[in-house]
Amino acid sequence: MKLKASAAQYDVSQDFFAIMTEAICLHSNRTMKFQTLRTVVAVISERLYDQEFDPNHFQIFIDTVPISGPNRIYLKVETCINVRLTEMKVRLEKIHGFPLSDRTAIAYFVHLGIEQNLY
């Protein structure tokens, strides 16, 4: 059975791009295999799925890390990963009090994975 996937493109800042490439590098070095953006997002969606998010930490992140920018990235993930990311984003929205873009949520989740050494 073939898993369905969803694809998106995001225009991201240099800081966002650096977060993604750092996660790819960390995960590649840990697994000793070249990894992709898709892989690190899949890993973090699994490892952070049950975690509670700190609203103050998130606020500091969005206040200090620009998200939008001229660098285009593409992300294609299986539906099950997209469902986990959406559920995590909804929990983050509830503690923060307003809707978030997928791009912002993904940047934060990957950033958390780096901080918590989850790759």
Backbone as numpy.savetxt, mean C-alpha at the origin, in Angstrom:
# Nx Ny Nz CAx CAy CAz Cx Cy Cz
-8.74 -22.86 -11.97 -9.58 -21.68 -11.97 -8.69 -20.43 -11.97
-8.97 -19.52 -12.87 -8.20 -18.29 -12.97 -8.80 -17.22 -12.06
-7.92 -16.59 -11.26 -8.37 -15.53 -10.37 -8.63 -14.26 -11.18
-9.69 -13.56 -10.83 -9.96 -12.28 -11.46 -9.03 -11.24 -10.86
-8.75 -10.22 -11.63 -7.85 -9.18 -11.16 -8.43 -7.81 -11.47
-8.00 -6.84 -10.70 -8.37 -5.45 -10.98 -7.08 -4.68 -11.21
-7.15 -3.72 -12.10 -5.97 -2.93 -12.44 -6.28 -1.46 -12.23
-5.24 -0.73 -11.84 -5.38 0.71 -11.66 -4.07 1.38 -12.01
-4.18 2.63 -12.39 -2.97 3.44 -12.58 -3.08 4.63 -11.65
-1.95 5.01 -11.10 -1.90 6.11 -10.15 -0.80 7.08 -10.56
-1.06 8.35 -10.44 -0.05 9.38 -10.62 0.46 9.75 -9.23
1.74 9.45 -8.99 2.26 9.52 -7.63 3.46 10.46 -7.53
3.70 10.90 -6.32 4.84 11.78 -6.03 6.13 10.98 -6.01
7.22 11.71 -5.98 8.53 11.08 -5.86 8.65 10.35 -4.52
8.07 10.91 -3.46 8.09 10.26 -2.15 7.32 8.95 -2.17
6.14 8.95 -2.77 5.33 7.74 -2.89 6.13 6.70 -3.67
6.71 7.11 -4.79 7.49 6.20 -5.62 8.64 5.59 -4.81
9.31 6.41 -4.01 10.42 5.92 -3.19 9.96 4.90 -2.16
8.79 5.10 -1.59 8.24 4.13 -0.64 8.03 2.79 -1.33
7.45 2.82 -2.52 7.19 1.58 -3.25 8.48 0.85 -3.61
9.46 1.61 -4.12 10.71 0.95 -4.53 11.48 0.43 -3.33
11.40 1.12 -2.20 12.06 0.62 -0.99 11.43 -0.70 -0.55
10.11 -0.78 -0.59 9.43 -2.02 -0.21 9.81 -3.16 -1.15
9.86 -2.87 -2.45 10.25 -3.90 -3.43 11.67 -4.37 -3.14
12.57 -3.45 -2.86 13.95 -3.80 -2.56 14.05 -4.65 -1.30
13.39 -4.22 -0.23 13.43 -4.96 1.03 12.89 -6.38 0.86
11.76 -6.49 0.18 11.15 -7.81 -0.01 12.01 -8.68 -0.93
12.59 -8.09 -1.95 13.47 -8.84 -2.85 14.69 -9.36 -2.09
15.28 -8.52 -1.27 16.45 -8.95 -0.50 16.11 -10.03 0.52
14.94 -9.96 1.09 14.55 -10.97 2.07 14.26 -12.31 1.39
13.60 -12.29 0.25 13.22 -13.53 -0.42 14.28 -14.05 -1.38
15.26 -13.17 -1.69 16.31 -13.49 -2.66 15.74 -13.79 -4.05
14.64 -13.12 -4.36 14.01 -13.16 -5.68 13.56 -11.74 -6.00
13.63 -11.36 -7.28 13.13 -10.05 -7.65 11.62 -10.01 -7.45
11.15 -8.97 -6.76 9.73 -8.82 -6.46 9.15 -7.68 -7.29
7.83 -7.57 -7.24 7.12 -6.55 -7.98 6.25 -5.74 -7.03
5.75 -4.63 -7.53 4.81 -3.83 -6.75 3.60 -4.68 -6.36
3.12 -5.47 -7.29 1.98 -6.33 -7.01 2.27 -7.26 -5.83
3.46 -7.82 -5.80 3.83 -8.75 -4.74 3.89 -8.06 -3.39
4.52 -6.88 -3.32 4.63 -6.22 -2.01 3.26 -5.75 -1.52
2.39 -5.36 -2.41 1.03 -4.97 -2.00 0.26 -6.21 -1.51
0.45 -7.32 -2.18 -0.20 -8.56 -1.74 0.29 -8.98 -0.36
1.59 -8.90 -0.15 2.18 -9.27 1.14 1.65 -8.37 2.25
1.64 -7.08 2.00 1.23 -6.16 3.05 -0.27 -6.26 3.33
-1.06 -6.55 2.31 -2.50 -6.70 2.55 -2.78 -7.90 3.45
-1.94 -8.89 3.38 -2.08 -10.07 4.25 -1.54 -9.80 5.65
-0.38 -9.19 5.73 0.29 -9.01 7.02 -0.32 -7.90 7.88
-0.97 -6.94 7.26 -1.61 -5.86 8.03 -3.12 -6.04 8.17
-3.66 -7.08 7.60 -5.12 -7.22 7.51 -5.81 -7.09 8.85
-5.29 -7.69 9.90 -5.95 -7.66 11.22 -5.45 -6.54 12.12
-4.57 -5.72 11.63 -3.97 -4.69 12.45 -4.91 -3.50 12.64
-4.86 -2.94 13.84 -5.55 -1.69 14.12 -4.61 -0.55 13.73
-5.16 0.49 13.16 -4.34 1.61 12.69 -4.42 2.76 13.67
-3.28 3.40 13.89 -3.17 4.53 14.80 -3.53 5.81 14.05
-4.61 6.49 14.45 -5.02 7.69 13.71 -3.96 8.80 13.74
-3.22 8.92 14.82 -2.18 9.95 14.89 -1.04 9.64 13.93
-0.65 8.39 13.85 0.42 7.98 12.94 -0.01 8.24 11.50
-1.24 7.90 11.18 -1.75 8.12 9.83 -1.78 9.62 9.50
-2.23 10.43 10.45 -2.29 11.87 10.23 -0.90 12.44 9.96
0.07 12.01 10.72 1.45 12.47 10.49 1.90 12.06 9.09
1.57 10.84 8.69 1.96 10.36 7.36 1.36 11.25 6.27
0.06 11.49 6.32 -0.56 12.27 5.24 -0.17 13.75 5.29
0.24 14.23 6.47 0.70 15.61 6.58 2.13 15.81 6.05
2.91 14.74 6.04 4.33 14.89 5.69 4.75 14.23 4.38
3.94 13.32 3.86 4.32 12.61 2.64 3.38 13.00 1.50
3.89 13.71 0.51 3.05 14.01 -0.65 2.71 12.72 -1.38
1.49 12.60 -1.84 1.03 11.37 -2.50 0.91 11.56 -4.01
0.29 12.63 -4.42 0.05 12.88 -5.84 1.27 13.48 -6.51
1.48 13.08 -7.77 2.62 13.62 -8.50 2.64 13.16 -9.94
3.74 13.42 -10.63 3.81 13.17 -12.07 4.25 11.76 -12.48
4.56 10.91 -11.51 5.09 9.58 -11.82 3.96 8.56 -11.89
3.78 7.97 -13.03 2.67 7.03 -13.23 3.13 5.61 -12.90
2.33 4.94 -12.05 2.57 3.53 -11.75 1.30 2.75 -12.05
1.47 1.48 -12.30 0.35 0.59 -12.59 0.35 -0.52 -11.56
-0.84 -0.85 -11.11 -0.97 -1.91 -10.12 -2.13 -2.81 -10.52
-1.83 -4.08 -10.69 -2.85 -5.07 -11.00 -2.78 -6.13 -9.91
-3.89 -6.31 -9.19 -3.94 -7.30 -8.11 -5.16 -8.18 -8.26
-5.04 -9.39 -7.71 -6.17 -10.31 -7.73 -7.31 -9.75 -6.89
-8.51 -10.16 -7.20 -9.69 -9.66 -6.52 -9.62 -9.86 -5.01
-9.12 -11.01 -4.55 -9.06 -11.26 -3.11 -8.16 -10.24 -2.40
-7.08 -9.84 -3.05 -6.19 -8.83 -2.47 -6.88 -7.48 -2.48
-7.57 -7.16 -3.55 -8.29 -5.89 -3.63 -9.37 -5.81 -2.56
-10.04 -6.92 -2.27 -11.06 -6.94 -1.22 -10.42 -6.66 0.13
-9.28 -7.29 0.43 -8.57 -7.03 1.70 -8.16 -5.56 1.80
-7.60 -5.03 0.71 -7.18 -3.62 0.73 -8.37 -2.70 0.97
-9.48 -2.99 0.35 -10.69 -2.18 0.52 -11.17 -2.23 1.96
-11.18 -3.41 2.55 -11.61 -3.54 3.95 -10.68 -2.78 4.89
-9.38 -2.87 4.62 -8.41 -2.13 5.44 -8.60 -0.63 5.27
-8.85 -0.18 4.05 -9.06 1.24 3.77 -10.31 1.74 4.50
-11.37 0.95 4.51 -12.60 1.34 5.20 -12.34 1.51 6.70
-11.56 0.62 7.29 -11.22 0.75 8.71 -10.41 2.03 8.95
-9.49 2.32 8.04 -8.68 3.53 8.15 -9.56 4.78 8.00
-10.52 4.73 7.10 -11.45 5.85 6.91 -12.28 6.09 8.17
-12.70 5.01 8.83 -13.52 5.14 10.04 -12.74 5.83 11.16
-11.48 5.48 11.33 -10.73 6.10 12.42 -10.31 7.52 12.07
-10.19 7.81 10.78 -9.76 9.14 10.39 -10.93 10.08 10.13
-12.09 9.54 9.80 -13.28 10.37 9.69 -13.62 10.90 8.32
-12.88 10.53 7.29 -13.28 10.95 5.95 -12.77 9.97 4.91
-13.39 9.98 3.71 -13.01 9.03 2.65 -11.57 9.25 2.18
-10.92 8.15 1.84 -9.54 8.18 1.34 -9.50 7.59 -0.05
-8.53 8.01 -0.81 -8.32 7.39 -2.12 -7.57 6.07 -1.92
-7.72 5.17 -2.86 -6.97 3.91 -2.83 -5.48 4.21 -2.82
-5.06 5.19 -3.59 -3.65 5.56 -3.71 -3.08 5.94 -2.34
-3.79 6.74 -1.58 -3.32 7.16 -0.25 -3.25 5.96 0.70
-4.28 5.14 0.68 -4.31 3.97 1.55 -3.16 3.02 1.23
-2.92 2.75 -0.03 -1.84 1.84 -0.43 -0.50 2.40 0.00
-0.29 3.68 -0.22 0.98 4.30 0.20 1.19 4.13 1.70
0.15 4.36 2.47 0.27 4.23 3.93 0.52 2.78 4.34
-0.19 1.85 3.76 -0.01 0.45 4.13 1.40 -0.03 3.80
1.90 0.33 2.64 3.26 -0.08 2.26 4.28 0.60 3.19
4.05 1.86 3.51 4.91 2.58 4.45 4.92 1.87 5.81
3.77 1.47 6.29 3.70 0.73 7.56 4.49 -0.56 7.50
4.38 -1.25 6.37 5.14 -2.49 6.19 6.63 -2.27 6.30
7.11 -1.16 5.76 8.54 -0.84 5.86 8.89 -0.54 7.32
8.10 0.32 7.95 8.37 0.69 9.35 8.35 -0.51 10.29
7.45 -1.44 10.05 7.29 -2.58 10.94 8.11 -3.80 10.50
8.96 -3.58 9.48 9.85 -4.64 8.99 9.06 -5.89 8.58
8.00 -5.69 7.82 7.14 -6.80 7.39 7.52 -7.37 6.03
8.51 -6.80 5.40 8.94 -7.32 4.09 10.17 -8.18 4.25
